[in-house]
Short mmCIF file of N, CA and C in Angstrom, two decimals:
data_model
loop_
_atom_site.label_atom_id
_atom_site.label_comp_id
_atom_site.label_asym_id
_atom_site.label_seq_id
_atom_site.Cartn_x
_atom_site.Cartn_y
_atom_site.Cartn_z
N MET A 1 -32.77 -6.97 -14.87
CA MET A 1 -31.75 -6.21 -15.13
C MET A 1 -31.57 -5.10 -14.36
N ALA A 2 -32.83 -4.26 -13.84
CA ALA A 2 -32.59 -3.32 -13.21
C ALA A 2 -31.84 -3.40 -11.61
N LYS A 3 -32.32 -4.89 -11.12
CA LYS A 3 -31.76 -5.14 -9.85
C LYS A 3 -30.18 -5.37 -10.16
N ASN A 4 -29.80 -5.93 -11.14
CA ASN A 4 -28.26 -6.05 -11.23
C ASN A 4 -27.69 -4.85 -11.46
N ARG A 5 -28.30 -3.59 -12.18
CA ARG A 5 -27.72 -2.33 -12.44
C ARG A 5 -27.65 -1.63 -10.98
N ALA A 6 -28.37 -1.78 -10.18
CA ALA A 6 -28.69 -1.47 -8.61
C ALA A 6 -27.59 -1.96 -8.09
N ASP A 7 -27.23 -3.36 -7.97
CA ASP A 7 -26.33 -3.95 -7.29
C ASP A 7 -25.02 -3.43 -7.81
N LEU A 8 -25.01 -3.29 -9.06
CA LEU A 8 -23.50 -2.70 -9.58
C LEU A 8 -23.26 -1.33 -8.97
N GLU A 9 -24.17 -0.66 -9.26
CA GLU A 9 -23.92 1.07 -9.04
C GLU A 9 -23.67 0.83 -7.23
N GLY A 10 -24.25 0.01 -6.50
CA GLY A 10 -24.13 0.22 -4.97
C GLY A 10 -22.44 -0.44 -4.49
N SER A 11 -22.14 -1.49 -5.27
CA SER A 11 -20.77 -1.53 -5.38
C SER A 11 -19.72 -0.80 -5.60
N LEU A 12 -20.18 0.05 -6.77
CA LEU A 12 -19.13 1.13 -7.30
C LEU A 12 -19.29 2.43 -6.43
N SER A 13 -20.44 2.54 -5.83
CA SER A 13 -20.28 3.54 -4.79
C SER A 13 -19.63 3.34 -3.58
N SER A 14 -19.86 1.89 -3.08
CA SER A 14 -19.11 1.69 -1.98
C SER A 14 -17.60 1.48 -2.10
N THR A 15 -17.21 1.42 -3.47
CA THR A 15 -15.55 1.15 -3.87
C THR A 15 -14.88 2.73 -3.98
N LYS A 16 -15.77 3.53 -4.37
CA LYS A 16 -15.58 4.91 -4.45
C LYS A 16 -15.23 5.41 -3.12
N ASP A 17 -16.33 5.34 -2.15
CA ASP A 17 -16.23 5.77 -0.46
C ASP A 17 -15.22 4.98 0.02
N GLU A 18 -14.84 4.01 -0.54
CA GLU A 18 -13.71 3.18 0.31
C GLU A 18 -12.26 3.78 -0.23
N LEU A 19 -11.93 3.94 -1.29
CA LEU A 19 -11.19 4.74 -1.75
C LEU A 19 -10.97 6.22 -1.43
N ASN A 20 -11.70 6.70 -1.41
CA ASN A 20 -11.88 8.35 -0.78
C ASN A 20 -11.44 8.32 0.68
N GLY A 21 -11.81 6.91 1.32
CA GLY A 21 -11.44 7.19 2.60
C GLY A 21 -10.19 6.73 3.16
N SER A 22 -9.38 6.55 1.74
CA SER A 22 -8.09 5.96 2.09
C SER A 22 -6.94 6.79 1.94
N ILE A 23 -7.60 8.28 1.31
CA ILE A 23 -6.30 9.28 1.39
C ILE A 23 -6.94 10.34 2.30
N ALA A 24 -5.64 10.51 2.99
CA ALA A 24 -5.59 11.46 4.19
C ALA A 24 -4.97 12.79 3.86
N LYS A 25 -6.25 13.63 4.26
CA LYS A 25 -6.06 15.16 3.92
C LYS A 25 -5.18 15.87 5.00
N THR A 26 -5.16 15.39 6.32
CA THR A 26 -4.20 15.85 7.24
C THR A 26 -3.01 14.95 7.99
N HIS A 27 -2.46 15.21 8.68
CA HIS A 27 -1.37 14.00 9.31
C HIS A 27 -1.97 13.44 10.35
N GLU A 28 -3.10 14.08 10.98
CA GLU A 28 -4.08 13.16 12.01
C GLU A 28 -4.76 12.13 11.10
N GLU A 29 -5.36 12.26 9.97
CA GLU A 29 -5.77 11.06 9.22
C GLU A 29 -4.81 10.41 8.64
N LEU A 30 -3.49 10.64 8.72
CA LEU A 30 -2.47 9.94 8.01
C LEU A 30 -1.88 8.90 9.23
N ILE A 31 -2.17 9.46 10.52
CA ILE A 31 -2.07 8.46 11.72
C ILE A 31 -2.99 7.50 11.59
N VAL A 32 -4.48 7.67 11.35
CA VAL A 32 -5.24 6.73 11.24
C VAL A 32 -5.24 5.73 10.67
N LEU A 33 -4.46 6.10 8.94
CA LEU A 33 -4.20 5.06 8.12
C LEU A 33 -3.26 4.08 8.63
N GLN A 34 -2.05 4.91 8.98
CA GLN A 34 -1.06 4.06 9.60
C GLN A 34 -1.56 2.87 10.62
N LYS A 35 -2.36 3.23 11.45
CA LYS A 35 -2.56 2.59 12.68
C LYS A 35 -3.64 1.14 12.10
N ARG A 36 -4.32 1.47 11.06
CA ARG A 36 -5.08 0.11 10.12
C ARG A 36 -3.72 -0.91 10.12
N GLY A 37 -2.43 -0.37 9.63
CA GLY A 37 -1.47 -1.61 9.48
C GLY A 37 -1.44 -2.13 8.29
N GLU A 38 -2.29 -1.53 7.26
CA GLU A 38 -2.21 -2.37 6.01
C GLU A 38 -0.91 -1.78 5.42
N ARG A 39 -0.48 -1.09 5.00
CA ARG A 39 0.54 -0.16 4.17
C ARG A 39 1.55 0.70 5.12
N ASN A 40 2.50 0.63 4.51
CA ASN A 40 3.88 1.62 5.11
C ASN A 40 3.38 3.01 4.56
N TYR A 41 3.43 4.20 5.60
CA TYR A 41 3.38 5.50 5.05
C TYR A 41 4.71 6.34 5.34
N PHE A 42 5.19 6.93 4.32
CA PHE A 42 6.27 8.07 4.37
C PHE A 42 6.03 9.31 4.06
N GLU A 43 5.99 10.39 4.92
CA GLU A 43 5.59 11.80 4.90
C GLU A 43 6.81 12.64 4.19
N PHE A 44 6.58 13.33 3.31
CA PHE A 44 7.56 14.29 2.61
C PHE A 44 7.29 15.72 2.51
N ASP A 45 8.10 16.32 2.60
CA ASP A 45 8.17 17.92 2.37
C ASP A 45 9.42 18.09 1.19
N LEU A 46 8.73 18.47 0.07
CA LEU A 46 9.62 18.85 -0.98
C LEU A 46 9.50 20.27 -1.47
N SER A 47 10.85 20.73 -1.50
CA SER A 47 10.80 21.92 -2.54
C SER A 47 10.95 21.75 -3.73
N LYS A 48 10.85 22.90 -4.43
CA LYS A 48 10.99 22.93 -6.06
C LYS A 48 12.83 22.85 -6.23
N SER A 49 13.14 21.74 -7.00
CA SER A 49 14.34 21.70 -7.32
C SER A 49 14.41 20.46 -8.74
N LYS A 50 15.95 20.56 -9.24
CA LYS A 50 16.00 19.75 -10.10
C LYS A 50 16.79 18.39 -9.59
N GLN A 51 17.05 18.47 -8.12
CA GLN A 51 17.81 17.49 -7.65
C GLN A 51 16.62 16.57 -7.13
N PHE A 52 16.86 15.35 -7.24
CA PHE A 52 16.13 14.31 -6.75
C PHE A 52 16.30 13.85 -5.20
N GLN A 53 15.01 13.48 -4.58
CA GLN A 53 15.52 13.10 -3.01
C GLN A 53 14.38 11.76 -2.71
N ARG A 54 15.05 10.98 -1.93
CA ARG A 54 14.17 9.79 -2.08
C ARG A 54 13.74 9.75 -0.63
N PHE A 55 12.48 8.97 -0.84
CA PHE A 55 11.36 9.45 0.23
C PHE A 55 10.69 7.75 0.17
N GLY A 56 11.20 6.87 1.20
CA GLY A 56 10.50 5.43 0.97
C GLY A 56 10.94 4.81 -0.16
N PRO A 57 9.96 4.10 -0.85
CA PRO A 57 10.79 3.37 -1.97
C PRO A 57 10.70 4.16 -3.27
N LEU A 58 10.65 5.65 -3.19
CA LEU A 58 10.86 6.50 -4.32
C LEU A 58 11.75 7.57 -4.39
N THR A 59 11.99 8.02 -5.57
CA THR A 59 13.01 9.15 -5.61
C THR A 59 12.06 10.25 -6.14
N LEU A 60 12.05 11.59 -5.58
CA LEU A 60 11.07 12.61 -6.22
C LEU A 60 11.74 13.77 -6.40
N SER A 61 11.59 14.57 -7.24
CA SER A 61 11.46 15.96 -7.83
C SER A 61 10.34 16.95 -7.94
N LEU A 62 10.29 17.87 -7.00
CA LEU A 62 9.20 18.66 -7.57
C LEU A 62 9.80 19.88 -8.53
N ARG A 63 8.90 20.11 -9.80
CA ARG A 63 9.62 20.66 -11.01
C ARG A 63 8.75 22.14 -10.93
N ARG A 64 7.42 22.07 -10.49
CA ARG A 64 6.56 23.31 -10.37
C ARG A 64 5.67 23.14 -9.73
N THR A 65 5.19 24.31 -9.01
CA THR A 65 3.92 24.50 -7.94
C THR A 65 2.98 25.60 -8.46
N ASP A 66 1.62 25.75 -8.48
CA ASP A 66 0.78 26.59 -8.63
C ASP A 66 0.10 26.72 -7.59
N ALA A 67 0.35 27.62 -6.71
CA ALA A 67 -0.73 27.43 -5.36
C ALA A 67 -2.01 28.30 -5.61
N LYS A 68 -2.26 28.98 -6.61
CA LYS A 68 -3.36 29.62 -7.04
C LYS A 68 -4.38 28.44 -7.39
N HIS A 69 -3.79 27.55 -8.42
CA HIS A 69 -4.66 26.49 -9.33
C HIS A 69 -4.65 25.13 -8.48
N MET A 70 -4.04 25.41 -7.29
CA MET A 70 -3.49 24.19 -6.38
C MET A 70 -3.48 22.80 -7.58
N ASN A 71 -2.11 23.19 -8.02
CA ASN A 71 -1.65 21.78 -8.82
C ASN A 71 -0.28 21.79 -8.91
N TYR A 72 0.47 20.84 -9.43
CA TYR A 72 1.95 20.93 -9.20
C TYR A 72 2.61 19.68 -10.27
N ASP A 73 3.93 19.89 -10.80
CA ASP A 73 4.28 19.25 -11.68
C ASP A 73 5.42 18.44 -10.76
N LEU A 74 5.67 16.95 -10.73
CA LEU A 74 6.37 15.93 -10.51
C LEU A 74 7.22 14.97 -11.29
N SER A 75 8.66 14.96 -11.09
CA SER A 75 9.38 14.11 -11.43
C SER A 75 9.95 12.97 -10.85
N MET A 76 9.99 11.95 -10.95
CA MET A 76 10.34 10.89 -10.15
C MET A 76 11.25 9.48 -10.98
N VAL A 77 11.91 9.19 -9.90
CA VAL A 77 12.71 7.57 -10.75
C VAL A 77 12.10 6.47 -10.09
N VAL A 78 11.54 5.59 -10.94
CA VAL A 78 10.90 4.55 -10.65
C VAL A 78 11.26 3.16 -11.57
N ASP A 79 12.07 2.49 -10.51
CA ASP A 79 12.85 1.17 -11.28
C ASP A 79 13.58 1.69 -12.39
N ASP A 80 14.67 2.51 -12.12
CA ASP A 80 15.54 2.93 -13.20
C ASP A 80 15.29 3.87 -14.07
N ASN A 81 13.70 4.18 -14.12
CA ASN A 81 13.04 4.98 -15.50
C ASN A 81 12.60 6.44 -14.54
N GLN A 82 12.76 7.01 -15.62
CA GLN A 82 12.54 8.36 -15.20
C GLN A 82 11.23 8.93 -15.39
N LEU A 83 10.24 9.40 -14.85
CA LEU A 83 8.77 9.63 -15.09
C LEU A 83 8.38 11.25 -14.48
N SER A 84 7.61 11.72 -15.22
CA SER A 84 6.99 12.87 -14.84
C SER A 84 5.46 13.18 -15.05
N LYS A 85 4.98 13.57 -13.99
CA LYS A 85 3.62 13.66 -14.04
C LYS A 85 3.14 15.25 -14.05
N LYS A 86 2.37 15.93 -14.91
CA LYS A 86 2.17 17.29 -14.95
C LYS A 86 0.85 17.74 -14.56
N ARG A 87 0.52 18.84 -13.82
CA ARG A 87 -0.52 19.28 -13.35
C ARG A 87 -1.40 18.54 -12.52
N VAL A 88 -0.95 17.61 -11.60
CA VAL A 88 -1.25 16.76 -10.37
C VAL A 88 -2.30 17.90 -9.74
N ASN A 89 -3.30 17.43 -9.58
CA ASN A 89 -4.09 18.14 -8.49
C ASN A 89 -4.02 18.04 -7.06
N LEU A 90 -4.31 19.05 -6.24
CA LEU A 90 -4.17 18.66 -4.72
C LEU A 90 -5.31 17.52 -4.11
N PHE A 91 -4.76 16.39 -3.43
CA PHE A 91 -5.58 15.27 -3.01
C PHE A 91 -5.48 14.37 -3.97
N GLU A 92 -4.64 14.57 -5.27
CA GLU A 92 -5.36 13.59 -6.47
C GLU A 92 -4.15 12.47 -6.31
N PRO A 93 -4.46 11.08 -5.96
CA PRO A 93 -3.41 10.18 -5.81
C PRO A 93 -2.75 9.83 -7.19
N ILE A 94 -1.57 9.57 -7.17
CA ILE A 94 -0.84 9.08 -8.34
C ILE A 94 -0.39 7.66 -7.83
N TRP A 95 -1.01 6.73 -8.86
CA TRP A 95 -0.60 5.24 -8.34
C TRP A 95 0.56 4.88 -9.36
N ILE A 96 1.49 4.21 -8.98
CA ILE A 96 2.48 3.72 -9.63
C ILE A 96 2.71 2.20 -9.26
N HIS A 97 2.62 1.55 -10.39
CA HIS A 97 3.28 -0.05 -10.06
C HIS A 97 4.17 -0.34 -10.56
N THR A 98 5.11 -0.92 -9.67
CA THR A 98 6.74 -1.24 -9.64
C THR A 98 6.68 -2.68 -10.08
N GLU A 99 8.02 -3.01 -10.26
CA GLU A 99 8.10 -4.66 -10.81
C GLU A 99 8.29 -5.39 -9.62
N ASN A 100 8.81 -4.81 -8.58
CA ASN A 100 8.76 -5.79 -7.44
C ASN A 100 7.52 -5.99 -6.51
N GLU A 101 6.79 -4.84 -6.68
CA GLU A 101 5.29 -4.92 -5.96
C GLU A 101 4.16 -5.29 -6.50
N SER A 102 3.43 -6.15 -5.83
CA SER A 102 1.94 -6.71 -6.45
C SER A 102 0.95 -5.80 -6.22
N GLN A 103 1.07 -4.62 -5.31
CA GLN A 103 0.17 -3.63 -5.13
C GLN A 103 0.94 -2.32 -5.43
N PRO A 104 0.10 -1.43 -6.10
CA PRO A 104 0.74 -0.16 -6.42
C PRO A 104 1.24 0.77 -5.28
N VAL A 105 2.33 1.46 -5.49
CA VAL A 105 2.38 2.65 -4.56
C VAL A 105 1.78 3.65 -4.65
N GLN A 106 1.20 4.47 -3.48
CA GLN A 106 0.48 5.79 -3.87
C GLN A 106 1.42 7.14 -3.53
N ILE A 107 1.07 8.26 -4.30
CA ILE A 107 1.75 9.26 -3.76
C ILE A 107 0.59 10.39 -3.76
N VAL A 108 0.22 10.87 -2.69
CA VAL A 108 -0.74 12.37 -2.32
C VAL A 108 -0.18 13.17 -1.59
N VAL A 109 0.04 14.37 -2.57
CA VAL A 109 0.17 15.70 -1.84
C VAL A 109 -1.08 16.10 -1.14
N ASN A 110 -1.00 16.59 -0.05
CA ASN A 110 -2.05 17.24 0.63
C ASN A 110 -1.95 18.77 1.08
N LYS A 111 -0.71 19.48 0.35
CA LYS A 111 -0.52 20.84 0.89
C LYS A 111 0.30 21.68 -0.03
N ILE A 112 0.03 22.40 -0.98
CA ILE A 112 0.83 23.12 -1.82
C ILE A 112 0.75 24.43 -1.29
N SER A 113 2.44 24.99 -1.54
CA SER A 113 2.64 26.43 -1.30
C SER A 113 3.39 26.61 -2.50
N LYS A 114 4.03 28.03 -2.32
CA LYS A 114 4.46 28.53 -3.35
C LYS A 114 5.47 27.94 -4.24
N THR A 115 6.45 27.36 -3.24
CA THR A 115 7.54 26.99 -3.42
C THR A 115 7.80 25.38 -3.16
N SER A 116 6.77 24.90 -2.48
CA SER A 116 7.10 23.50 -1.95
C SER A 116 5.66 23.10 -1.91
N VAL A 117 6.05 21.21 -1.61
CA VAL A 117 4.49 20.45 -1.41
C VAL A 117 4.80 19.64 -0.05
N HIS A 118 3.44 19.36 0.76
CA HIS A 118 3.78 18.20 1.27
C HIS A 118 2.84 17.03 1.29
N GLY A 119 3.28 16.06 1.52
CA GLY A 119 2.45 15.11 1.19
C GLY A 119 3.02 13.57 1.88
N TYR A 120 2.34 12.59 1.14
CA TYR A 120 3.15 10.94 1.73
C TYR A 120 3.14 10.29 0.66
N ILE A 121 3.78 8.93 1.18
CA ILE A 121 3.59 7.84 -0.29
C ILE A 121 3.16 6.68 0.81
N SER A 122 2.26 6.17 0.12
CA SER A 122 1.87 4.72 0.91
C SER A 122 2.38 3.52 -0.33
N ALA A 123 3.10 2.81 0.30
CA ALA A 123 3.52 1.45 -0.27
C ALA A 123 3.19 0.11 0.50
N PRO A 124 2.57 -0.76 -0.35
CA PRO A 124 2.39 -2.21 0.57
C PRO A 124 3.43 -2.41 1.63
N LYS A 125 2.92 -3.29 2.79
CA LYS A 125 3.71 -3.36 3.88
C LYS A 125 4.51 -4.43 3.63
N TYR A 126 4.05 -5.66 2.76
CA TYR A 126 4.62 -6.69 2.49
C TYR A 126 5.09 -6.76 0.95
N ARG A 127 6.21 -7.57 0.63
CA ARG A 127 6.62 -7.98 -0.96
C ARG A 127 5.72 -9.35 -0.87
N PRO A 128 5.32 -9.51 -2.26
CA PRO A 128 4.88 -10.97 -2.81
C PRO A 128 5.52 -12.12 -2.24
N SER A 129 7.06 -11.79 -2.07
CA SER A 129 7.90 -13.07 -1.79
C SER A 129 7.73 -13.45 -0.21
N GLU A 130 7.36 -12.29 0.72
CA GLU A 130 7.41 -12.34 2.24
C GLU A 130 6.05 -13.08 2.31
N LEU A 131 4.85 -12.79 1.59
CA LEU A 131 3.35 -13.52 1.41
C LEU A 131 3.71 -14.84 1.12
N ALA A 132 4.21 -15.07 0.23
CA ALA A 132 4.19 -16.43 -0.46
C ALA A 132 5.11 -17.47 0.48
N ALA A 133 6.05 -17.02 1.20
CA ALA A 133 6.57 -17.52 2.34
C ALA A 133 6.07 -17.85 3.44
N SER A 134 5.19 -16.64 3.98
CA SER A 134 4.09 -16.93 5.09
C SER A 134 2.96 -18.03 4.73
N ASP A 135 2.51 -17.92 3.39
CA ASP A 135 1.32 -18.72 3.05
C ASP A 135 2.04 -20.12 3.02
N ALA A 136 3.48 -20.53 2.64
CA ALA A 136 3.78 -22.15 2.49
C ALA A 136 4.29 -22.52 3.79
N SER A 137 4.69 -21.85 4.66
CA SER A 137 5.04 -22.13 6.21
C SER A 137 3.84 -22.05 7.19
N ALA A 138 2.66 -21.84 6.34
CA ALA A 138 1.35 -21.79 7.53
C ALA A 138 0.93 -23.56 7.63
N ALA A 139 1.04 -23.78 8.73
CA ALA A 139 0.59 -24.95 9.22
C ALA A 139 -0.77 -25.38 8.76
N THR A 140 -0.94 -26.85 7.95
CA THR A 140 -2.17 -27.14 7.54
C THR A 140 -2.95 -28.03 8.76
N VAL A 141 -4.22 -27.85 8.91
CA VAL A 141 -4.87 -28.51 9.95
C VAL A 141 -5.96 -29.38 9.47
N THR A 142 -5.60 -30.76 9.87
CA THR A 142 -6.38 -31.73 9.48
C THR A 142 -7.34 -32.30 10.77
N PRO A 143 -8.42 -32.44 10.24
CA PRO A 143 -9.65 -32.59 11.34
C PRO A 143 -9.26 -34.16 11.98
N VAL A 144 -9.56 -34.01 13.04
CA VAL A 144 -9.65 -35.31 14.25
C VAL A 144 -9.73 -36.53 13.63
N ALA A 145 -11.21 -36.23 12.87
CA ALA A 145 -11.82 -37.33 12.63
C ALA A 145 -11.10 -38.18 11.40
N GLU A 146 -10.32 -37.23 10.76
CA GLU A 146 -9.84 -37.89 9.59
C GLU A 146 -8.61 -38.65 9.77
N HIS A 147 -7.90 -38.61 11.04
CA HIS A 147 -6.96 -39.40 11.36
C HIS A 147 -7.34 -40.86 12.26
N PRO A 148 -6.51 -41.92 11.41
CA PRO A 148 -6.73 -43.36 11.86
C PRO A 148 -6.53 -43.45 13.04
N PRO A 149 -7.24 -44.08 14.13
CA PRO A 149 -7.04 -44.56 15.35
C PRO A 149 -5.42 -45.39 15.54
N GLN A 150 -4.64 -44.71 16.63
CA GLN A 150 -3.48 -45.36 16.84
C GLN A 150 -3.20 -46.11 17.94
N GLN A 151 -2.76 -47.13 17.65
CA GLN A 151 -2.44 -48.04 18.98
C GLN A 151 -1.47 -47.44 19.51
N PRO A 152 -1.06 -47.62 21.08
CA PRO A 152 0.04 -47.01 21.69
C PRO A 152 1.19 -48.08 21.52
N GLU A 153 2.54 -47.31 21.34
CA GLU A 153 3.17 -48.13 21.09
C GLU A 153 4.11 -48.73 22.12
N GLN A 154 4.43 -49.94 22.27
CA GLN A 154 5.35 -50.53 23.52
C GLN A 154 6.64 -50.37 23.55
N ASN A 155 7.22 -50.18 24.48
CA ASN A 155 8.66 -50.00 24.50
C ASN A 155 9.35 -51.55 24.38
N PRO A 156 10.07 -51.54 23.61
CA PRO A 156 11.15 -52.93 23.46
C PRO A 156 11.46 -53.40 24.54
N ASP A 157 11.98 -52.46 25.55
CA ASP A 157 12.44 -53.18 26.96
C ASP A 157 11.70 -53.55 27.97
N ILE A 158 10.23 -53.13 27.78
CA ILE A 158 9.60 -53.66 28.85
C ILE A 158 9.01 -54.81 28.18
N PRO A 159 8.90 -55.93 28.75
CA PRO A 159 8.19 -57.30 27.94
C PRO A 159 6.63 -57.16 28.14
N LYS A 160 6.18 -57.82 27.30
CA LYS A 160 4.90 -57.44 27.14
C LYS A 160 4.06 -58.31 28.27
N GLN A 161 2.87 -57.43 28.51
CA GLN A 161 2.00 -58.29 29.70
C GLN A 161 1.17 -59.11 29.11
N PRO A 162 0.74 -60.32 29.35
CA PRO A 162 -0.18 -61.24 28.98
C PRO A 162 -1.48 -60.60 29.10
N GLU A 163 -2.65 -60.55 28.06
CA GLU A 163 -3.55 -60.24 28.20
C GLU A 163 -4.73 -60.99 28.55
#
């Protein structure tokens, strides 16, 4: 039982490290994430306003910032539904599952000022339909040993030669 617990704690800590490593705190770290090629990244600068602005797959509106306590309030439109997140901390990821995507979209703010925030949106690179199409079009490979030996065909215009 102790071994199982140690294994579980090890996998849990590696998952935490992996997730923490995928949050960019600076523009340079965001470029490193982009070079991995796993997801699309959309940087944004958002000022306090009741008007919504489109960034990548989401429409966002910054409602409140608190530079002293490093948190903010955000409204967003996701799949024609208006949602709001209140008192979100700096570097705290917001995970949003949409109808069209199998993986969640992530919003991270990495800079908070008195009237604006700067951050990025991380979205899946491929839609499930694109992945399914690529899986269906992938050629299946059959080992040579499973193919029956074939006799060369004779051209009917050429007479058969006696053996």
